[in-house]
Coordinates of C-alpha atoms and ligand atoms in Angstrom, one line a residue:
M13 CA -14.2 10.1 22.5
T14 CA -17.1 8.9 24.6
R15 CA -16.8 5.5 26.3
A16 CA -19.5 3.4 27.7
V17 CA -19.6 -0.1 29.2
D18 CA -22.3 -2.0 27.5
A19 CA -20.7 -5.2 26.2
R20 CA -20.7 -8.4 28.3
L21 CA -18.9 -11.7 28.2
T22 CA -19.8 -14.7 30.2
V23 CA -17.0 -17.2 31.0
D24 CA -17.7 -20.2 33.2
G25 CA -20.9 -18.6 34.5
T26 CA -19.2 -15.3 35.4
T27 CA -20.2 -12.2 33.4
R28 CA -17.7 -9.4 32.9
E29 CA -18.4 -6.0 31.4
L30 CA -16.1 -5.1 28.5
P31 CA -15.5 -1.4 27.7
L32 CA -16.7 -0.2 24.3
E33 CA -14.4 2.1 22.2
R34 CA -16.5 4.5 20.1
S35 CA -15.6 5.5 16.6
T36 CA -16.6 8.8 15.0
V37 CA -18.0 6.8 12.1
G38 CA -18.0 3.1 11.4
N39 CA -17.4 0.1 13.7
D40 CA -17.2 0.7 17.4
G41 CA -14.9 -1.7 19.2
V42 CA -15.1 -4.0 22.2
S43 CA -11.9 -3.8 24.2
V44 CA -10.5 -7.1 25.3
A45 CA -7.1 -5.8 26.5
T46 CA -7.7 -7.0 30.1
L47 CA -9.4 -10.3 29.3
L48 CA -6.2 -12.3 29.7
S49 CA -5.4 -11.0 33.2
D50 CA -9.1 -11.2 34.2
T51 CA -9.9 -14.7 32.8
G52 CA -6.8 -16.4 31.6
L53 CA -8.3 -16.5 28.1
V54 CA -6.9 -14.9 24.9
T55 CA -8.9 -13.9 21.9
V56 CA -8.3 -15.8 18.6
D57 CA -8.5 -14.0 15.3
P58 CA -6.2 -15.3 12.6
G59 CA -5.6 -12.8 9.8
F60 CA -7.0 -10.1 12.2
M61 CA -10.3 -10.4 10.5
N62 CA -12.0 -8.6 13.4
T63 CA -9.2 -6.9 15.3
A64 CA -8.8 -3.2 15.6
S65 CA -5.1 -2.8 16.4
C66 CA -5.2 0.9 17.1
E67 CA -7.3 4.1 17.0
S68 CA -6.5 6.2 14.0
S69 CA -7.9 9.4 12.5
I70 CA -6.1 9.2 9.1
T71 CA -8.3 7.1 6.7
Y72 CA -11.8 5.8 6.8
I73 CA -13.2 2.9 4.7
D74 CA -16.7 1.7 4.5
G75 CA -16.3 -1.6 2.7
D76 CA -20.0 -2.3 2.2
Q77 CA -20.7 1.0 0.6
G78 CA -17.4 1.4 -1.2
I79 CA -16.4 4.6 0.6
L80 CA -12.8 5.8 1.1
R81 CA -11.9 9.1 2.8
Y82 CA -8.6 10.6 3.7
R83 CA -8.9 12.8 6.9
G84 CA -12.7 13.0 6.0
Y85 CA -12.3 14.0 2.4
P86 CA -13.8 11.6 -0.2
I87 CA -11.2 10.0 -2.5
E88 CA -13.2 11.0 -5.5
Q89 CA -12.9 14.7 -4.6
L90 CA -9.2 14.4 -3.9
A91 CA -8.7 12.5 -7.2
Q92 CA -10.5 15.2 -9.1
N93 CA -9.0 18.3 -7.5
S94 CA -5.8 17.6 -5.6
T95 CA -2.2 16.7 -6.3
F96 CA -0.1 13.9 -4.7
L97 CA 2.0 16.2 -2.5
E98 CA -1.1 18.1 -1.4
V99 CA -2.6 14.8 -0.4
S100 CA 0.6 13.7 1.3
Y101 CA 0.5 16.9 3.4
L102 CA -3.1 16.2 4.3
L103 CA -2.4 12.6 5.4
I104 CA 0.7 13.5 7.4
H105 CA -0.5 16.8 9.0
G106 CA -4.3 16.2 9.1
E107 CA -5.3 19.3 7.2
L108 CA -5.1 20.5 3.6
P109 CA -2.1 22.8 3.2
T110 CA -2.4 26.6 2.5
A111 CA -0.7 27.7 -0.7
D112 CA 2.4 28.7 1.2
Q113 CA 2.6 25.4 3.1
L114 CA 2.3 23.5 -0.2
T115 CA 4.9 25.6 -1.9
A116 CA 7.2 25.1 1.1
L117 CA 6.7 21.3 1.0
N118 CA 7.3 21.2 -2.8
E119 CA 10.5 23.1 -2.4
R120 CA 11.8 21.1 0.5
V121 CA 11.1 17.8 -1.3
A122 CA 12.7 19.0 -4.5
R123 CA 15.8 20.1 -2.5
H124 CA 16.1 16.6 -0.9
M125 CA 15.7 14.5 -4.1
H126 CA 19.5 14.1 -4.4
V127 CA 20.8 10.9 -3.1
H128 CA 24.2 10.1 -1.6
S129 CA 26.7 8.6 -4.1
G130 CA 26.8 5.6 -1.8
I131 CA 23.1 4.9 -2.4
K132 CA 23.7 5.0 -6.2
A133 CA 26.6 2.6 -5.7
F134 CA 24.3 0.4 -3.6
L135 CA 21.6 0.4 -6.4
E136 CA 24.3 -0.4 -9.0
A137 CA 25.6 -3.3 -7.0
F138 CA 22.4 -5.4 -7.4
P139 CA 22.0 -7.7 -10.4
R140 CA 20.3 -5.8 -13.2
D141 CA 17.4 -8.3 -13.1
A142 CA 16.9 -8.0 -9.3
H143 CA 13.3 -7.4 -8.5
P144 CA 13.0 -3.7 -7.7
M145 CA 10.9 -4.2 -4.6
A146 CA 13.8 -6.1 -3.0
V147 CA 16.2 -3.3 -3.9
L148 CA 13.7 -0.6 -2.8
S149 CA 13.3 -2.3 0.6
G150 CA 17.1 -2.5 1.1
A151 CA 17.7 1.1 -0.1
T152 CA 15.0 2.5 2.2
S153 CA 16.5 0.8 5.2
A154 CA 20.0 1.9 4.0
L155 CA 18.9 5.6 3.9
S156 CA 19.1 5.7 7.7
T157 CA 22.8 5.0 7.5
F158 CA 23.5 7.8 5.0
Y159 CA 21.3 10.4 6.8
P160 CA 21.8 9.7 10.5
E161 CA 20.7 13.3 11.4
S162 CA 17.1 12.2 10.4
V163 CA 17.1 9.1 12.6
G164 CA 15.4 9.5 15.9
R165 CA 12.0 10.1 17.4
G166 CA 12.3 13.9 18.1
E167 CA 10.1 16.3 16.2
H168 CA 12.9 17.7 14.1
E169 CA 14.2 14.2 13.1
I170 CA 10.8 12.9 12.2
E171 CA 10.0 16.0 10.1
L172 CA 13.4 15.6 8.3
A173 CA 12.9 11.9 7.8
T174 CA 9.4 12.6 6.4
V175 CA 10.8 14.9 3.7
Q176 CA 13.8 12.6 3.0
L177 CA 11.5 9.6 2.5
L178 CA 9.1 11.4 0.2
A179 CA 12.0 12.8 -1.8
K180 CA 14.7 10.1 -1.9
T181 CA 12.4 7.1 -2.4
A182 CA 11.0 8.9 -5.5
T183 CA 14.6 9.3 -6.8
V184 CA 15.5 5.7 -5.9
I185 CA 12.3 4.3 -7.7
A186 CA 13.0 6.5 -10.7
Y187 CA 16.6 5.2 -10.8
L188 CA 15.3 1.6 -10.6
Q189 CA 13.2 2.4 -13.7
R190 CA 16.2 3.9 -15.4
R191 CA 18.2 0.7 -14.7
F192 CA 15.7 -1.2 -16.9
T193 CA 16.6 1.0 -19.8
G194 CA 20.3 0.7 -19.1
G195 CA 20.6 4.5 -18.7
D196 CA 23.1 6.4 -16.4
L197 CA 21.6 7.7 -13.2
I198 CA 21.0 11.4 -13.8
E199 CA 20.9 14.1 -11.1
P200 CA 17.6 15.5 -9.8
S201 CA 17.3 19.2 -10.9
R202 CA 15.9 20.7 -7.6
D203 CA 13.3 22.8 -9.3
G204 CA 10.8 20.4 -10.9
T205 CA 7.5 19.6 -9.4
Y206 CA 7.3 16.1 -7.8
V207 CA 5.7 14.0 -10.6
D208 CA 7.6 15.9 -13.3
E209 CA 10.9 15.4 -11.6
F210 CA 10.2 11.7 -11.0
M211 CA 9.3 11.2 -14.6
R212 CA 12.3 13.1 -15.8
I213 CA 14.7 11.1 -13.7
A214 CA 13.0 7.9 -14.8
F215 CA 12.6 8.5 -18.5
S216 CA 14.8 11.3 -19.9
G217 CA 17.7 10.8 -22.3
T218 CA 21.2 11.5 -21.1
D219 CA 20.8 15.2 -21.6
G220 CA 18.2 15.1 -18.8
S221 CA 15.4 16.7 -20.8
L222 CA 11.9 15.2 -21.2
D223 CA 8.7 16.4 -22.8
I224 CA 6.1 15.1 -20.4
D225 CA 2.7 14.3 -21.9
P226 CA 0.2 16.1 -19.7
T227 CA -2.2 13.1 -19.8
I228 CA 0.5 10.9 -18.4
R229 CA 1.5 13.4 -15.8
R230 CA -2.1 13.8 -14.5
A231 CA -2.7 10.0 -14.7
L232 CA 0.4 9.2 -12.6
D233 CA -0.4 12.0 -10.1
L234 CA -3.9 10.5 -9.7
L235 CA -2.6 6.9 -9.3
L236 CA -0.3 8.1 -6.5
I237 CA -3.2 9.9 -4.8
L238 CA -5.4 6.7 -5.0
H239 CA -2.6 4.6 -3.4
A240 CA -1.7 7.2 -0.7
D241 CA -3.3 5.4 2.2
H242 CA -5.6 2.6 3.1
E243 CA -5.8 2.4 6.9
Q244 CA -4.6 -0.8 8.6
N245 CA -3.7 -2.9 5.5
C246 CA -0.9 -5.5 5.6
S247 CA 2.0 -3.2 4.9
T248 CA 0.8 -0.3 7.1
S249 CA 0.2 -2.7 10.0
T250 CA 3.8 -4.0 9.4
V251 CA 5.1 -0.5 9.5
R252 CA 3.2 0.1 12.8
I253 CA 4.3 -3.2 14.4
V254 CA 8.0 -2.7 13.5
G255 CA 7.8 0.9 14.6
S256 CA 6.1 -0.1 17.9
S257 CA 9.5 -1.6 18.9
Q258 CA 10.8 2.0 18.5
A259 CA 12.7 0.9 15.4
N260 CA 13.4 4.0 13.2
I261 CA 11.0 5.1 10.5
Y262 CA 13.3 3.9 7.7
A263 CA 13.5 0.4 9.1
S264 CA 9.8 0.3 9.7
I265 CA 8.9 1.5 6.1
S266 CA 11.5 -0.9 4.7
A267 CA 9.6 -3.8 6.3
G268 CA 6.3 -2.4 5.0
I269 CA 7.8 -2.5 1.5
G270 CA 8.5 -6.2 2.0
A271 CA 4.9 -6.7 3.0
L272 CA 3.6 -4.8 0.0
S273 CA 5.6 -6.9 -2.4
G274 CA 3.4 -10.0 -1.8
P275 CA 0.9 -10.9 -4.7
L276 CA -2.1 -10.8 -2.3
H277 CA -1.2 -7.1 -1.5
G278 CA 0.6 -4.6 -3.7
G279 CA 2.2 -7.3 -5.8
A280 CA -1.3 -8.0 -7.2
N281 CA -0.9 -5.2 -9.9
E282 CA 2.1 -7.1 -11.4
A283 CA 0.4 -10.4 -11.0
A284 CA -2.8 -9.2 -12.7
L285 CA -1.0 -8.2 -15.9
G286 CA 0.9 -11.6 -15.7
M287 CA -2.5 -13.3 -15.5
F288 CA -3.8 -11.5 -18.6
D289 CA -0.7 -12.6 -20.5
N290 CA -1.0 -16.1 -19.2
I291 CA -4.6 -16.3 -20.4
K292 CA -3.5 -15.2 -23.9
E293 CA -0.6 -17.6 -24.0
S294 CA -2.6 -20.5 -22.8
G295 CA -5.1 -20.1 -25.6
D296 CA -7.9 -20.3 -22.9
T297 CA -11.0 -18.2 -23.4
V298 CA -11.7 -15.8 -20.4
E299 CA -14.7 -18.1 -19.6
Q300 CA -12.4 -21.1 -19.4
F301 CA -10.0 -19.2 -17.1
V302 CA -12.9 -18.1 -14.8
A303 CA -14.0 -21.7 -14.7
K304 CA -10.5 -22.7 -13.5
V305 CA -10.5 -20.0 -10.8
K306 CA -13.9 -21.2 -9.5
D307 CA -12.7 -24.8 -9.6
K308 CA -9.8 -23.9 -7.3
A309 CA -8.0 -27.1 -8.5
E310 CA -5.0 -25.2 -9.8
G311 CA -5.0 -22.6 -7.0
A312 CA -5.6 -19.8 -9.5
R313 CA -7.2 -16.6 -8.2
L314 CA -8.5 -13.7 -10.2
M315 CA -5.7 -11.3 -9.4
G316 CA -6.9 -7.7 -8.9
F317 CA -10.2 -9.0 -7.5
G318 CA -11.5 -9.3 -4.0
H319 CA -10.6 -7.4 -0.9
R320 CA -10.7 -8.0 2.9
V321 CA -12.6 -4.8 3.5
Y322 CA -14.5 -3.9 0.3
K323 CA -17.5 -6.0 -0.2
S324 CA -18.6 -3.8 -3.1
Y325 CA -16.7 -2.1 -5.9
D326 CA -13.3 -0.6 -4.7
P327 CA -13.8 3.1 -5.2
R328 CA -10.2 3.4 -6.3
G329 CA -10.7 0.7 -8.9
A330 CA -13.6 2.6 -10.3
V331 CA -11.5 5.8 -10.8
V332 CA -8.6 3.7 -12.3
K333 CA -10.9 2.1 -14.8
D334 CA -12.2 5.5 -15.9
V335 CA -8.7 6.9 -16.3
A336 CA -7.6 3.7 -18.1
N337 CA -10.4 4.3 -20.6
T338 CA -9.2 7.9 -21.3
V339 CA -5.5 7.3 -21.2
L340 CA -5.5 4.1 -23.4
A341 CA -7.7 5.8 -25.9
E342 CA -5.3 8.8 -26.0
L343 CA -2.0 7.0 -25.8
G344 CA -3.0 3.9 -27.7
G345 CA -2.0 1.4 -25.0
N346 CA -2.7 -2.3 -25.1
D347 CA -6.3 -2.2 -26.1
E348 CA -6.6 -6.0 -26.6
T349 CA -5.6 -6.6 -23.0
F350 CA -7.9 -3.8 -21.7
Q351 CA -10.8 -5.4 -23.5
M352 CA -9.9 -8.8 -22.1
A353 CA -9.8 -7.3 -18.6
Q354 CA -13.2 -5.7 -19.1
R355 CA -14.6 -9.0 -20.3
L356 CA -13.2 -10.8 -17.3
E357 CA -14.7 -8.2 -15.0
E358 CA -18.1 -8.5 -16.8
I359 CA -18.1 -12.3 -16.5
A360 CA -17.0 -12.3 -12.9
L361 CA -19.5 -9.7 -11.8
S362 CA -22.4 -11.8 -13.2
D363 CA -21.2 -15.1 -11.9
E364 CA -22.7 -16.6 -8.7
Y365 CA -19.2 -17.6 -7.3
F366 CA -18.0 -14.0 -7.3
I367 CA -21.5 -12.5 -6.4
E368 CA -21.8 -14.8 -3.4
R369 CA -18.4 -14.0 -2.1
K370 CA -18.8 -10.3 -2.9
L371 CA -15.6 -10.2 -5.0
Y372 CA -15.2 -7.0 -7.1
P373 CA -12.3 -5.5 -9.0
N374 CA -9.9 -3.8 -6.6
V375 CA -7.4 -1.0 -7.3
D376 CA -4.9 -3.4 -8.8
F377 CA -7.0 -4.8 -11.6
Y378 CA -6.5 -2.1 -14.1
T379 CA -3.5 -0.2 -12.8
G380 CA -0.9 -2.4 -14.6
L381 CA -2.5 -1.5 -18.0
L382 CA -2.0 2.1 -17.2
Y383 CA 1.5 1.8 -15.9
S384 CA 2.4 -0.2 -19.0
A385 CA 0.9 2.5 -21.3
M386 CA 3.1 5.0 -19.5
G387 CA 6.2 3.0 -20.3
F388 CA 6.9 1.2 -17.0
P389 CA 7.9 -2.5 -17.2
R390 CA 5.9 -4.9 -15.1
Q391 CA 8.4 -5.2 -12.3
M392 CA 8.0 -1.5 -11.6
F393 CA 4.3 -1.6 -10.9
T394 CA 4.6 -2.5 -7.2
P395 CA 7.4 0.1 -6.6
L396 CA 5.0 2.7 -8.0
F397 CA 2.4 1.5 -5.5
A398 CA 5.1 2.0 -2.8
L399 CA 5.8 5.5 -4.0
G400 CA 2.1 6.3 -3.7
R401 CA 1.8 4.6 -0.2
M402 CA 4.8 6.4 1.2
P403 CA 2.8 9.3 2.8
G404 CA 0.3 6.8 4.3
W405 CA 3.1 4.8 6.0
I406 CA 4.7 8.0 7.2
A407 CA 1.4 9.3 8.6
H408 CA 0.7 6.1 10.5
Y409 CA 4.2 5.9 11.9
R410 CA 3.9 9.4 13.2
E411 CA 0.4 8.9 14.5
M412 CA 1.6 5.8 16.4
M413 CA 4.7 7.6 17.8
E414 CA 2.5 10.5 19.0
D415 CA 0.0 8.2 20.8
P416 CA 1.0 7.9 24.4
R417 CA -0.9 4.6 24.6
T418 CA 1.3 2.9 22.0
K419 CA 2.7 -0.4 23.3
I420 CA 5.0 -2.8 21.5
G421 CA 3.0 -5.0 19.1
R422 CA 3.0 -8.5 20.6
P423 CA 0.2 -10.9 19.7
R424 CA -0.5 -14.0 21.8
Q425 CA -1.0 -17.6 20.4
I426 CA -2.8 -20.8 21.1
Y427 CA 0.0 -23.2 21.6
T428 CA -0.7 -26.6 20.0
G429 CA 2.8 -28.3 20.3
E430 CA 4.3 -30.9 22.6
V431 CA 3.6 -30.2 26.2
A432 CA 7.0 -31.0 27.8
R433 CA 9.6 -33.6 27.1
D434 CA 13.2 -34.5 28.0
Y435 CA 16.1 -34.0 25.6
A436 CA 16.9 -37.2 23.7
P437 CA 20.6 -37.9 23.0
M438 CA 21.4 -38.3 19.3
D439 CA 21.7 -42.2 19.4
Q440 CA 18.2 -42.5 20.8
R441 CA 16.3 -40.6 18.1
Ligands
LIG501 N1 -10.3 -15.0 -7.0 C1 -11.0 -16.1 -6.7 N2 -11.5 -16.4 -5.5 C2 -11.3 -15.5 -4.5 C3 -10.5 -14.3 -4.7 C4 -10.0 -14.1 -6.0 N3 -9.3 -13.0 -6.3 N4 -10.5 -13.6 -3.6 C5 -11.1 -14.3 -2.7 N5 -11.6 -15.5 -3.2 C6 -12.5 -16.5 -2.6 C7 -11.6 -17.4 -1.7 O1 -11.2 -18.5 -2.4 C8 -12.6 -17.7 -0.6 O2 -13.5 -18.7 -1.1 P1 -14.2 -19.8 -0.1 O3 -15.1 -19.1 0.7 O4 -14.8 -20.7 -1.1 O5 -13.0 -20.4 0.6 C9 -13.4 -16.4 -0.4 O6 -13.3 -15.7 -1.7 C10 -12.9 -15.5 0.7 O7 -11.5 -15.3 0.4 P2 -10.4 -15.0 1.4 O8 -9.0 -15.4 0.9 O9 -10.7 -15.7 2.7 O10 -10.5 -13.5 1.7 P3 -9.5 -12.5 2.4 O11 -10.2 -11.3 2.9 O12 -8.6 -13.3 3.3 O13 -8.5 -12.1 1.1 C11 -7.6 -10.9 -0.7 C12 -8.5 -10.8 0.5 C13 -7.4 -9.6 -1.3 C14 -6.2 -11.4 -0.2 C15 -8.2 -11.9 -1.8 O14 -9.4 -11.4 -2.2 C16 -7.2 -12.2 -2.9 O15 -6.4 -13.1 -2.8 N6 -7.4 -11.4 -4.0 C17 -6.5 -11.5 -5.1 C18 -5.2 -10.7 -4.9 C19 -5.4 -9.2 -5.0 O16 -6.0 -8.7 -5.9 N7 -4.9 -8.5 -4.0 C20 -5.0 -7.0 -4.0 C21 -5.9 -6.5 -2.9 S1 -6.3 -4.7 -3.0 C22 -4.8 -3.9 -3.0 C23 -3.9 -4.1 -1.8 O17 -4.4 -4.2 -0.7 O18 -2.7 -4.2 -2.0

């Protein structure tokens, strides 16, 4: 990385040079790390609209041009040619695997899909209608207590935790799906491929067999690839900030799952389908609903629309829409809702409100329709996002741990409270 000093800041008539951090592509950065000690000033950036919290070589996004690349590879090429575990290897290790490396990963993950009976008891202890994201977050953190040999920052522990997380969270999420159907938790078979085994645990009858529709298998694999990483989003930044305290990888990813559950982040896929249903139930036309969104009076947003980084069509959203077209035609999913979603998109994309603010469909706009057609209830949509994001979280945790410049994440504030006052006894308040 080349560095040059060519940014200047003048404070009270004194000009200071600020070092510039160069990227290989995309935005360079102005480093303000020493500003506080040099000037007594902090930088203010609520929502981190303009703050680079780290250097990373995992994922690149160009939000204006709708570009997403994992380790330099365009998402469209990976979606077309790759599989989820291959993409996981790429994100975590930086290069596409050889055939032997991929076979070894497949086998290792398959061997680790069994979960401790205590984890099963833990899952069974939650109310049946508990939101699966809450259970998943708890179960991910709890994994560290059942597999202490994978807790630690040594190379061997991190490698083991990587496989444990890919394997066991898949089983946990499949079990969460199974609980919706009231089925017993069946054992992983150790010899299936990742997506097949996930679907078998999630959907098979009590005899454990399942005929997997190849269209569903491919669509699910592809959705997982599309969700696998997205640089410094809310949940990944959460994983990094928790991990920066040297908390273990399970605790860090458990916190990331909590961040993902919010409707402005991963929870948007569940919220988008809820929004389609609400429009139908309200009797509003889509035009009336869009008018309410623009009015902002009821606080309604077009869920599955807009993005902090993309100011053009989310490239993942474009792939999902294509797949939804094929899958719903083949499986006969909820065509009426798909048509409504397309109509909403069409209206929004030609409306000044959305054009001015550069609001386009994001990855969450159409995914719920696909997950629904595959047989997942709405509450499972965000856990499926989490399953896809797992390799991204792992890759970022590992990258952060390997970076000798990592410091504990600790933002500053602009204090606006009382300056100083004396304690008032109870009878004087
Ligand atoms: N519907 C209506 N108006 C919107 C929307 C939307 N979905 N998104 C943004 N706006 C408006 C917002 O009201 C504001 O208007 P104004 O300038 O008049 O105040 C303007 O656009 C900028 O919005 P913002 O909230 O300041 O933008 P942000 O970058 O902070 O938020 C976002 C990004 C994704 C949280 C937001 O677009 C949103 O709430 N979208 C709906 C939820 C959603 O689909 N989330 C999934 C994101 S993609 C997958 C993931 O990351 O998990």
